[in-house]
Amino acid sequence: MMIPARHMPSSMIGRSSGSAAYGSSSALSLGQPNLLDNNSQHLQHALQQHHLLDQQIPTTTAESSDHAHNGMIRGRDSMDPLGDEFESRSGSENVDGDAVDADQDPSQRPRKKRYHRHTQHQIQEMEAFFKECPHPDDKQRKELSRELGLEPLQVKFWFQNKRTQMKNQHERHENSQLRADNDKLRAENMRYKEALSSASCPNCGGPAALGEMSFDEHHLRVENARLRDEIDRLSAIAAKYIGKPMVPFPVLSNPTLGAVGAYGAHPADIFGAADLPPMRGAGGVDAEKQGVVVELAVAAMEELVRMARMDGPLWTADGTLDEEEYARMFGPRGVLGPKQYGLVSEASRDAAVVIMTPASLVEILMDVNQYASVFSSIVSRAATLEVLSTGVAGCYDGALQVMSVEFQVPSPLVPTRESYFVRYCKRNSDGTWAVADVSLDALQGIKCRRRPSGCLIQEAPNGYSKVTWVEHVEVDDRAVHNIYKLLVNSGLAFGARRWVGALGRQCERLASAMASNIPTSDIGVITSTEGRKSMLKLAERMVASFCGGVTASVAHQWTTLSGSGAEDVRVMTRKSVDDPGRPPGIVLNAATSFWLPVPPKRVFDFLRDESSRSEWDILSNGGMVQEMAHIANGRDHGNCVSLLRVNSTNSNQSNMLILQESCTDASGSYVIYAPVDVVAMNVVLNGGDPDYVALLPSGFAILPDGPAGIMHANSGVGSGGSLLTVAFQILVDSVPDAKLSLGSVATVNSLIACTVERIKAAISGAGSSPQ
């Protein structure tokens, strides 16, 4: 800071050598450590000169005083403009110039100089102008000096001083902030040093040195840190929807504890019956419980990955779960807690290599429309109720969504399973993808409880993927018909083998549909790739319509017909209005399921062969069936789409076209067909839109009767036979508002009963009536 001249000692005013050094000033900062020492040296030098002069010149003459005073004034006039900073602070006083001896001759006195300090008004005006423009140009300085009665150079120096003053203040503020940050870092460093000095060895309890922990413990600590980061990331996502940060859970010091053990409260306790109402059919998860959903999903993912990668003793040779080993490995509670009373466990695992990339498989599983389409034989209804996270980096890594899905078996004798769960997708550090489901149902009144289930996807060469599927559910299966109990209880009806088989078959079908040329295996009237794709798309819709109309879904109201030999036939009516894919009117669905003591492959080959169609198809009237087109869509010869023409024996009747798809895998087989209009089919073969072709599919679903080699005590089910479901969809009236006549029901009943008898007679000789 500047020291005013009027406060300086009189002895120093007369010493020009000392005044020059003392008048210099500069701001102190952390970046200028030697500045204070330099100023002290200058001050000390000035004091020493002052002391010496006092000894050498005991008296002060007027001449020397006058010269010293003039030197002081000249020094101040030629100083750096810092002198004006003092003047701007010193008010509006006018101070006369040089002091003279009273006895001196007035004619010899020097010319009197007047020095004007800035007035308060001038300072206020320049302060106001500085706020608007701290760097005025020459024109602005001249205008301002004219208004204030100052010289332009005075205005220039004042602004220079003001800018220097503001810079010094800013630097002092930054220095204070840096000192505070430095103190915080120093304190934090001390805390870390104290924590390291007090660390103890986990084995002996003594002091631990860095690098002393074992490799296994280090690996577990790294894994726990990764899981905590995952939880923090998902918690942040959940907090975005909750509107407030999640309550942090304590992290236990034992690194060997699993992910669930570190959560404090068990997720199943929070989703208890007393705390959470049934959520099935709800619009999503309550905001207050989204944090728990995130934790549940992370724990389910951890359990699923371990179960998918682990072999014996957790899994037996046939892919079923060892319940005792599971309880020992994951605890009696697992992720969802103990098994509920009245529910039975079903757990299975299967693996296969499919012709699809991991990214495409993940997209199918996370897109509910593709998911329902690809697994149309297993999924009757599916909906995404809420998306908690869409993932990161433009992919599904970290995607989290709440879903409601109804799983089915193609028979009205097996109730569907409705499940409400959260689906979590994650890409692991080794490059594999995992998609995990875990149930969110309340603990009372549920019939299907989905424990951690899903799949692990590993990339394979040439665009293939290895898929390991795990299905682990707890269900109430008391409503399952007796002939299906062995199949359901063995896990083959809803288990991993069926999921993997359906996925592999559909991947081959999609690869065939995307072919850019017509394979040599395709024959018939198909001449373009557009026509081929349209025909495959039409067949896909036909299969989905058949599978959705033959099950015991909660959306269906089946009525069991009573009568001799047809007590198991179930019928259902549906009105078709404004649906371009269905003919308008009343549609009657009829279905029945029965057991055949014949292997499934033999039944499948018989029903799909056009040469044997006249043996069971009553509507063909014994006419010869000719295959007009054939599209192979899988490695198995039974996986194909065909266009059949029934040549009528009656010359008065026109020939009928039938679209048929047959498909088979390790879990079951289908033969599905529908009569099609000739004109509409020509449009499809030319690449037209197949969505406007009206279809009423009928057909057969063939399932094994249980694991091979296990004989049922009474009916023989489980001896390697087949469970066959026959289903028809027939338009009984073209007026949607018409009433269903009993005659139409009786006709359909006779049709399905006669078809069943013909199949039994052709395959296994004389057969009994349906059960």
PDB file of C-alpha atoms in Angstrom, residues 522-739:
ATOM      1  CA  ASP A 522     -36.824 -73.187 -52.513  1.00  0.00           C
ATOM      2  CA  ILE A 523     -39.090 -74.421 -55.239  1.00  0.00           C
ATOM      3  CA  GLY A 524     -42.304 -73.402 -56.904  1.00  0.00           C
ATOM      4  CA  VAL A 525     -43.938 -70.154 -57.857  1.00  0.00           C
ATOM      5  CA  ILE A 526     -41.714 -67.829 -55.818  1.00  0.00           C
ATOM      6  CA  THR A 527     -39.609 -65.838 -58.271  1.00  0.00           C
ATOM      7  CA  SER A 528     -38.414 -62.804 -56.274  1.00  0.00           C
ATOM      8  CA  THR A 529     -36.833 -62.105 -52.912  1.00  0.00           C
ATOM      9  CA  GLU A 530     -39.618 -59.581 -52.158  1.00  0.00           C
ATOM     10  CA  GLY A 531     -42.259 -62.256 -52.692  1.00  0.00           C
ATOM     11  CA  ARG A 532     -40.287 -64.661 -50.522  1.00  0.00           C
ATOM     12  CA  LYS A 533     -40.059 -62.162 -47.660  1.00  0.00           C
ATOM     13  CA  SER A 534     -43.775 -61.312 -47.904  1.00  0.00           C
ATOM     14  CA  MET A 535     -44.727 -64.972 -47.745  1.00  0.00           C
ATOM     15  CA  LEU A 536     -42.524 -65.556 -44.699  1.00  0.00           C
ATOM     16  CA  LYS A 537     -44.020 -62.512 -42.985  1.00  0.00           C
ATOM     17  CA  LEU A 538     -47.539 -63.770 -43.643  1.00  0.00           C
ATOM     18  CA  ALA A 539     -46.631 -67.186 -42.237  1.00  0.00           C
ATOM     19  CA  GLU A 540     -45.139 -65.562 -39.135  1.00  0.00           C
ATOM     20  CA  ARG A 541     -48.424 -63.755 -38.434  1.00  0.00           C
ATOM     21  CA  MET A 542     -50.312 -67.003 -38.965  1.00  0.00           C
ATOM     22  CA  VAL A 543     -48.186 -68.845 -36.374  1.00  0.00           C
ATOM     23  CA  ALA A 544     -48.532 -66.056 -33.812  1.00  0.00           C
ATOM     24  CA  SER A 545     -52.325 -65.984 -34.280  1.00  0.00           C
ATOM     25  CA  PHE A 546     -52.572 -69.744 -33.799  1.00  0.00           C
ATOM     26  CA  CYS A 547     -50.423 -69.821 -30.650  1.00  0.00           C
ATOM     27  CA  GLY A 548     -52.326 -66.921 -29.093  1.00  0.00           C
ATOM     28  CA  GLY A 549     -55.700 -68.514 -29.720  1.00  0.00           C
ATOM     29  CA  VAL A 550     -55.132 -72.013 -28.398  1.00  0.00           C
ATOM     30  CA  THR A 551     -53.981 -71.426 -24.809  1.00  0.00           C
ATOM     31  CA  ALA A 552     -55.824 -71.102 -21.517  1.00  0.00           C
ATOM     32  CA  SER A 553     -54.998 -67.421 -21.209  1.00  0.00           C
ATOM     33  CA  VAL A 554     -56.820 -65.250 -18.690  1.00  0.00           C
ATOM     34  CA  ALA A 555     -57.970 -63.217 -21.693  1.00  0.00           C
ATOM     35  CA  HIS A 556     -59.824 -66.251 -23.079  1.00  0.00           C
ATOM     36  CA  GLN A 557     -63.124 -67.647 -21.865  1.00  0.00           C
ATOM     37  CA  TRP A 558     -63.227 -71.263 -22.887  1.00  0.00           C
ATOM     38  CA  THR A 559     -66.423 -73.311 -22.623  1.00  0.00           C
ATOM     39  CA  THR A 560     -66.205 -77.084 -22.315  1.00  0.00           C
ATOM     40  CA  LEU A 561     -68.698 -78.878 -24.508  1.00  0.00           C
ATOM     41  CA  SER A 562     -70.570 -81.796 -22.959  1.00  0.00           C
ATOM     42  CA  GLY A 563     -71.531 -84.799 -25.012  1.00  0.00           C
ATOM     43  CA  SER A 564     -70.503 -88.336 -25.764  1.00  0.00           C
ATOM     44  CA  GLY A 565     -66.920 -88.563 -26.958  1.00  0.00           C
ATOM     45  CA  ALA A 566     -66.350 -84.816 -26.935  1.00  0.00           C
ATOM     46  CA  GLU A 567     -66.266 -83.908 -23.280  1.00  0.00           C
ATOM     47  CA  ASP A 568     -62.810 -82.341 -23.554  1.00  0.00           C
ATOM     48  CA  VAL A 569     -63.492 -80.069 -26.548  1.00  0.00           C
ATOM     49  CA  ARG A 570     -63.334 -76.428 -25.551  1.00  0.00           C
ATOM     50  CA  VAL A 571     -64.830 -73.655 -27.625  1.00  0.00           C
ATOM     51  CA  MET A 572     -64.536 -69.884 -27.563  1.00  0.00           C
ATOM     52  CA  THR A 573     -66.126 -67.197 -29.718  1.00  0.00           C
ATOM     53  CA  ARG A 574     -64.560 -63.946 -30.851  1.00  0.00           C
ATOM     54  CA  LYS A 575     -65.941 -61.068 -32.900  1.00  0.00           C
ATOM     55  CA  SER A 576     -63.798 -59.776 -35.713  1.00  0.00           C
ATOM     56  CA  VAL A 577     -64.439 -56.139 -36.609  1.00  0.00           C
ATOM     57  CA  ASP A 578     -62.198 -53.742 -38.557  1.00  0.00           C
ATOM     58  CA  ASP A 579     -59.284 -56.174 -38.510  1.00  0.00           C
ATOM     59  CA  PRO A 580     -57.686 -56.408 -41.970  1.00  0.00           C
ATOM     60  CA  GLY A 581     -55.903 -59.596 -40.941  1.00  0.00           C
ATOM     61  CA  ARG A 582     -59.168 -61.439 -40.116  1.00  0.00           C
ATOM     62  CA  PRO A 583     -62.396 -61.891 -42.009  1.00  0.00           C
ATOM     63  CA  PRO A 584     -65.256 -59.910 -40.414  1.00  0.00           C
ATOM     64  CA  GLY A 585     -67.853 -61.810 -38.428  1.00  0.00           C
ATOM     65  CA  ILE A 586     -68.058 -64.330 -35.599  1.00  0.00           C
ATOM     66  CA  VAL A 587     -65.066 -66.666 -35.284  1.00  0.00           C
ATOM     67  CA  LEU A 588     -65.402 -69.898 -33.350  1.00  0.00           C
ATOM     68  CA  ASN A 589     -62.259 -71.359 -31.792  1.00  0.00           C
ATOM     69  CA  ALA A 590     -62.309 -75.025 -30.874  1.00  0.00           C
ATOM     70  CA  ALA A 591     -59.419 -76.956 -29.301  1.00  0.00           C
ATOM     71  CA  THR A 592     -58.714 -80.243 -27.628  1.00  0.00           C
ATOM     72  CA  SER A 593     -55.614 -82.019 -26.312  1.00  0.00           C
ATOM     73  CA  PHE A 594     -54.980 -85.735 -25.936  1.00  0.00           C
ATOM     74  CA  TRP A 595     -52.189 -88.275 -25.542  1.00  0.00           C
ATOM     75  CA  LEU A 596     -50.856 -90.544 -28.291  1.00  0.00           C
ATOM     76  CA  PRO A 597     -48.560 -93.517 -27.651  1.00  0.00           C
ATOM     77  CA  VAL A 598     -46.423 -92.440 -30.601  1.00  0.00           C
ATOM     78  CA  PRO A 599     -43.131 -90.464 -30.590  1.00  0.00           C
ATOM     79  CA  PRO A 600     -43.525 -86.753 -31.373  1.00  0.00           C
ATOM     80  CA  LYS A 601     -41.359 -86.938 -34.498  1.00  0.00           C
ATOM     81  CA  ARG A 602     -43.595 -89.561 -36.077  1.00  0.00           C
ATOM     82  CA  VAL A 603     -46.705 -87.469 -35.399  1.00  0.00           C
ATOM     83  CA  PHE A 604     -45.012 -84.355 -36.786  1.00  0.00           C
ATOM     84  CA  ASP A 605     -43.848 -86.029 -40.010  1.00  0.00           C
ATOM     85  CA  PHE A 606     -47.312 -87.479 -40.613  1.00  0.00           C
ATOM     86  CA  LEU A 607     -49.180 -84.195 -40.152  1.00  0.00           C
ATOM     87  CA  ARG A 608     -46.835 -82.017 -42.235  1.00  0.00           C
ATOM     88  CA  ASP A 609     -46.623 -84.385 -45.211  1.00  0.00           C
ATOM     89  CA  GLU A 610     -48.939 -83.180 -47.977  1.00  0.00           C
ATOM     90  CA  SER A 611     -49.223 -86.694 -49.381  1.00  0.00           C
ATOM     91  CA  SER A 612     -50.953 -87.938 -46.206  1.00  0.00           C
ATOM     92  CA  ARG A 613     -53.123 -84.859 -45.691  1.00  0.00           C
ATOM     93  CA  SER A 614     -56.237 -86.408 -47.166  1.00  0.00           C
ATOM     94  CA  GLU A 615     -56.172 -89.020 -44.362  1.00  0.00           C
ATOM     95  CA  TRP A 616     -57.089 -86.481 -41.680  1.00  0.00           C
ATOM     96  CA  ASP A 617     -58.156 -83.210 -43.397  1.00  0.00           C
ATOM     97  CA  ILE A 618     -61.919 -83.396 -43.793  1.00  0.00           C
ATOM     98  CA  LEU A 619     -62.114 -80.050 -45.602  1.00  0.00           C
ATOM     99  CA  SER A 620     -59.928 -81.302 -48.442  1.00  0.00           C
ATOM    100  CA  ASN A 621     -62.654 -83.790 -49.368  1.00  0.00           C
ATOM    101  CA  GLY A 622     -60.123 -86.394 -50.379  1.00  0.00           C
ATOM    102  CA  GLY A 623     -58.588 -84.212 -53.063  1.00  0.00           C
ATOM    103  CA  MET A 624     -54.969 -84.513 -54.040  1.00  0.00           C
ATOM    104  CA  VAL A 625     -52.683 -81.938 -52.394  1.00  0.00           C
ATOM    105  CA  GLN A 626     -49.852 -80.393 -54.423  1.00  0.00           C
ATOM    106  CA  GLU A 627     -47.025 -78.221 -53.060  1.00  0.00           C
ATOM    107  CA  MET A 628     -46.861 -75.036 -55.145  1.00  0.00           C
ATOM    108  CA  ALA A 629     -44.045 -73.323 -53.227  1.00  0.00           C
ATOM    109  CA  HIS A 630     -41.531 -74.332 -50.583  1.00  0.00           C
ATOM    110  CA  ILE A 631     -39.308 -72.110 -48.410  1.00  0.00           C
ATOM    111  CA  ALA A 632     -36.769 -73.805 -46.141  1.00  0.00           C
ATOM    112  CA  ASN A 633     -36.163 -71.728 -43.009  1.00  0.00           C
ATOM    113  CA  GLY A 634     -33.944 -73.955 -40.882  1.00  0.00           C
ATOM    114  CA  ARG A 635     -31.425 -76.765 -40.871  1.00  0.00           C
ATOM    115  CA  ASP A 636     -34.098 -79.334 -40.072  1.00  0.00           C
ATOM    116  CA  HIS A 637     -36.097 -80.379 -43.125  1.00  0.00           C
ATOM    117  CA  GLY A 638     -39.254 -80.029 -41.081  1.00  0.00           C
ATOM    118  CA  ASN A 639     -38.757 -76.258 -40.693  1.00  0.00           C
ATOM    119  CA  CYS A 640     -40.376 -74.828 -43.815  1.00  0.00           C
ATOM    120  CA  VAL A 641     -43.192 -72.724 -45.234  1.00  0.00           C
ATOM    121  CA  SER A 642     -45.304 -74.207 -47.998  1.00  0.00           C
ATOM    122  CA  LEU A 643     -48.066 -73.103 -50.320  1.00  0.00           C
ATOM    123  CA  LEU A 644     -50.383 -76.018 -50.995  1.00  0.00           C
ATOM    124  CA  ARG A 645     -53.106 -76.419 -53.599  1.00  0.00           C
ATOM    125  CA  VAL A 646     -55.953 -78.841 -53.003  1.00  0.00           C
ATOM    126  CA  ASN A 647     -57.200 -80.168 -56.323  1.00  0.00           C
ATOM    127  CA  SER A 648     -60.881 -80.851 -55.800  1.00  0.00           C
ATOM    128  CA  THR A 649     -62.352 -84.078 -57.134  1.00  0.00           C
ATOM    129  CA  ASN A 650     -65.559 -82.200 -57.900  1.00  0.00           C
ATOM    130  CA  SER A 651     -65.310 -80.245 -61.130  1.00  0.00           C
ATOM    131  CA  ASN A 652     -67.906 -77.771 -59.871  1.00  0.00           C
ATOM    132  CA  GLN A 653     -65.667 -76.662 -56.965  1.00  0.00           C
ATOM    133  CA  SER A 654     -62.680 -74.379 -57.397  1.00  0.00           C
ATOM    134  CA  ASN A 655     -59.256 -75.385 -56.167  1.00  0.00           C
ATOM    135  CA  MET A 656     -58.266 -74.192 -52.651  1.00  0.00           C
ATOM    136  CA  LEU A 657     -54.918 -72.669 -51.618  1.00  0.00           C
ATOM    137  CA  ILE A 658     -53.488 -73.407 -48.158  1.00  0.00           C
ATOM    138  CA  LEU A 659     -50.559 -71.614 -46.510  1.00  0.00           C
ATOM    139  CA  GLN A 660     -48.732 -73.957 -44.110  1.00  0.00           C
ATOM    140  CA  GLU A 661     -45.750 -73.627 -41.810  1.00  0.00           C
ATOM    141  CA  SER A 662     -44.170 -76.536 -40.005  1.00  0.00           C
ATOM    142  CA  CYS A 663     -41.479 -76.058 -37.393  1.00  0.00           C
ATOM    143  CA  THR A 664     -39.750 -78.311 -34.896  1.00  0.00           C
ATOM    144  CA  ASP A 665     -37.075 -78.207 -32.212  1.00  0.00           C
ATOM    145  CA  ALA A 666     -36.087 -80.241 -29.177  1.00  0.00           C
ATOM    146  CA  SER A 667     -38.959 -78.863 -27.091  1.00  0.00           C
ATOM    147  CA  GLY A 668     -41.864 -79.441 -29.499  1.00  0.00           C
ATOM    148  CA  SER A 669     -43.276 -79.138 -32.986  1.00  0.00           C
ATOM    149  CA  TYR A 670     -46.049 -77.270 -34.822  1.00  0.00           C
ATOM    150  CA  VAL A 671     -47.995 -77.731 -38.035  1.00  0.00           C
ATOM    151  CA  ILE A 672     -50.107 -74.646 -38.688  1.00  0.00           C
ATOM    152  CA  TYR A 673     -52.134 -73.857 -41.793  1.00  0.00           C
ATOM    153  CA  ALA A 674     -54.815 -71.487 -43.089  1.00  0.00           C
ATOM    154  CA  PRO A 675     -56.882 -71.283 -46.319  1.00  0.00           C
ATOM    155  CA  VAL A 676     -55.938 -68.194 -48.335  1.00  0.00           C
ATOM    156  CA  ASP A 677     -57.584 -66.318 -51.162  1.00  0.00           C
ATOM    157  CA  VAL A 678     -55.999 -66.863 -54.586  1.00  0.00           C
ATOM    158  CA  VAL A 679     -56.036 -63.176 -55.538  1.00  0.00           C
ATOM    159  CA  ALA A 680     -54.585 -62.085 -52.191  1.00  0.00           C
ATOM    160  CA  MET A 681     -51.878 -64.740 -52.391  1.00  0.00           C
ATOM    161  CA  ASN A 682     -50.834 -63.556 -55.846  1.00  0.00           C
ATOM    162  CA  VAL A 683     -50.332 -60.079 -54.375  1.00  0.00           C
ATOM    163  CA  VAL A 684     -48.123 -61.540 -51.646  1.00  0.00           C
ATOM    164  CA  LEU A 685     -46.049 -63.582 -54.105  1.00  0.00           C
ATOM    165  CA  ASN A 686     -45.371 -60.382 -56.048  1.00  0.00           C
ATOM    166  CA  GLY A 687     -43.989 -58.693 -52.915  1.00  0.00           C
ATOM    167  CA  GLY A 688     -47.209 -57.006 -51.748  1.00  0.00           C
ATOM    168  CA  ASP A 689     -48.145 -56.177 -48.154  1.00  0.00           C
ATOM    169  CA  PRO A 690     -49.203 -59.386 -46.363  1.00  0.00           C
ATOM    170  CA  ASP A 691     -50.890 -57.570 -43.463  1.00  0.00           C
ATOM    171  CA  TYR A 692     -54.123 -57.211 -45.434  1.00  0.00           C
ATOM    172  CA  VAL A 693     -54.522 -60.920 -46.140  1.00  0.00           C
ATOM    173  CA  ALA A 694     -57.337 -62.341 -43.998  1.00  0.00           C
ATOM    174  CA  LEU A 695     -56.328 -65.502 -42.126  1.00  0.00           C
ATOM    175  CA  LEU A 696     -58.015 -67.934 -39.731  1.00  0.00           C
ATOM    176  CA  PRO A 697     -55.236 -70.367 -38.788  1.00  0.00           C
ATOM    177  CA  SER A 698     -55.795 -73.903 -37.564  1.00  0.00           C
ATOM    178  CA  GLY A 699     -53.305 -76.617 -36.792  1.00  0.00           C
ATOM    179  CA  PHE A 700     -51.497 -78.866 -34.356  1.00  0.00           C
ATOM    180  CA  ALA A 701     -49.068 -78.505 -31.457  1.00  0.00           C
ATOM    181  CA  ILE A 702     -47.014 -81.613 -30.657  1.00  0.00           C
ATOM    182  CA  LEU A 703     -45.175 -81.864 -27.331  1.00  0.00           C
ATOM    183  CA  PRO A 704     -43.337 -84.751 -25.669  1.00  0.00           C
ATOM    184  CA  ASP A 705     -45.264 -86.355 -22.832  1.00  0.00           C
ATOM    185  CA  GLY A 706     -42.386 -85.976 -20.387  1.00  0.00           C
ATOM    186  CA  PRO A 707     -38.760 -86.940 -19.862  1.00  0.00           C
ATOM    187  CA  ALA A 708     -37.827 -90.089 -21.735  1.00  0.00           C
ATOM    188  CA  GLY A 709     -37.834 -93.341 -19.767  1.00  0.00           C
ATOM    189  CA  ILE A 710     -40.208 -92.256 -16.979  1.00  0.00           C
ATOM    190  CA  MET A 711     -43.472 -94.198 -16.991  1.00  0.00           C
ATOM    191  CA  HIS A 712     -46.601 -92.644 -15.540  1.00  0.00           C
ATOM    192  CA  ALA A 713     -48.332 -94.965 -13.090  1.00  0.00           C
ATOM    193  CA  ASN A 714     -51.772 -95.040 -14.725  1.00  0.00           C
ATOM    194  CA  SER A 715     -52.112 -93.592 -18.214  1.00  0.00           C
ATOM    195  CA  GLY A 716     -48.792 -94.473 -19.755  1.00  0.00           C
ATOM    196  CA  VAL A 717     -47.897 -90.820 -20.161  1.00  0.00           C
ATOM    197  CA  GLY A 718     -44.118 -90.426 -20.042  1.00  0.00           C
ATOM    198  CA  SER A 719     -43.305 -93.539 -22.045  1.00  0.00           C
ATOM    199  CA  GLY A 720     -42.070 -91.576 -25.028  1.00  0.00           C
ATOM    200  CA  GLY A 721     -45.476 -90.665 -26.444  1.00  0.00           C
ATOM    201  CA  SER A 722     -46.896 -87.358 -27.619  1.00  0.00           C
ATOM    202  CA  LEU A 723     -49.276 -84.722 -26.318  1.00  0.00           C
ATOM    203  CA  LEU A 724     -51.216 -83.445 -29.326  1.00  0.00           C
ATOM    204  CA  THR A 725     -53.374 -80.308 -29.382  1.00  0.00           C
ATOM    205  CA  VAL A 726     -55.790 -79.841 -32.276  1.00  0.00           C
ATOM    206  CA  ALA A 727     -57.233 -76.358 -32.796  1.00  0.00           C
ATOM    207  CA  PHE A 728     -59.585 -74.905 -35.408  1.00  0.00           C
ATOM    208  CA  GLN A 729     -60.691 -71.345 -36.142  1.00  0.00           C
ATOM    209  CA  ILE A 730     -63.790 -71.189 -38.268  1.00  0.00           C
ATOM    210  CA  LEU A 731     -65.909 -68.260 -39.428  1.00  0.00           C
ATOM    211  CA  VAL A 732     -69.458 -69.279 -38.492  1.00  0.00           C
ATOM    212  CA  ASP A 733     -71.203 -66.006 -39.402  1.00  0.00           C
ATOM    213  CA  SER A 734     -70.068 -63.033 -41.495  1.00  0.00           C
ATOM    214  CA  VAL A 735     -72.193 -60.618 -39.410  1.00  0.00           C
ATOM    215  CA  PRO A 736     -70.283 -59.578 -36.254  1.00  0.00           C
ATOM    216  CA  ASP A 737     -73.490 -58.827 -34.292  1.00  0.00           C
ATOM    217  CA  ALA A 738     -75.167 -62.130 -35.097  1.00  0.00           C
ATOM    218  CA  LYS A 739     -75.886 -64.669 -32.394  1.00  0.00           C
TER     219      LYS A 739
END
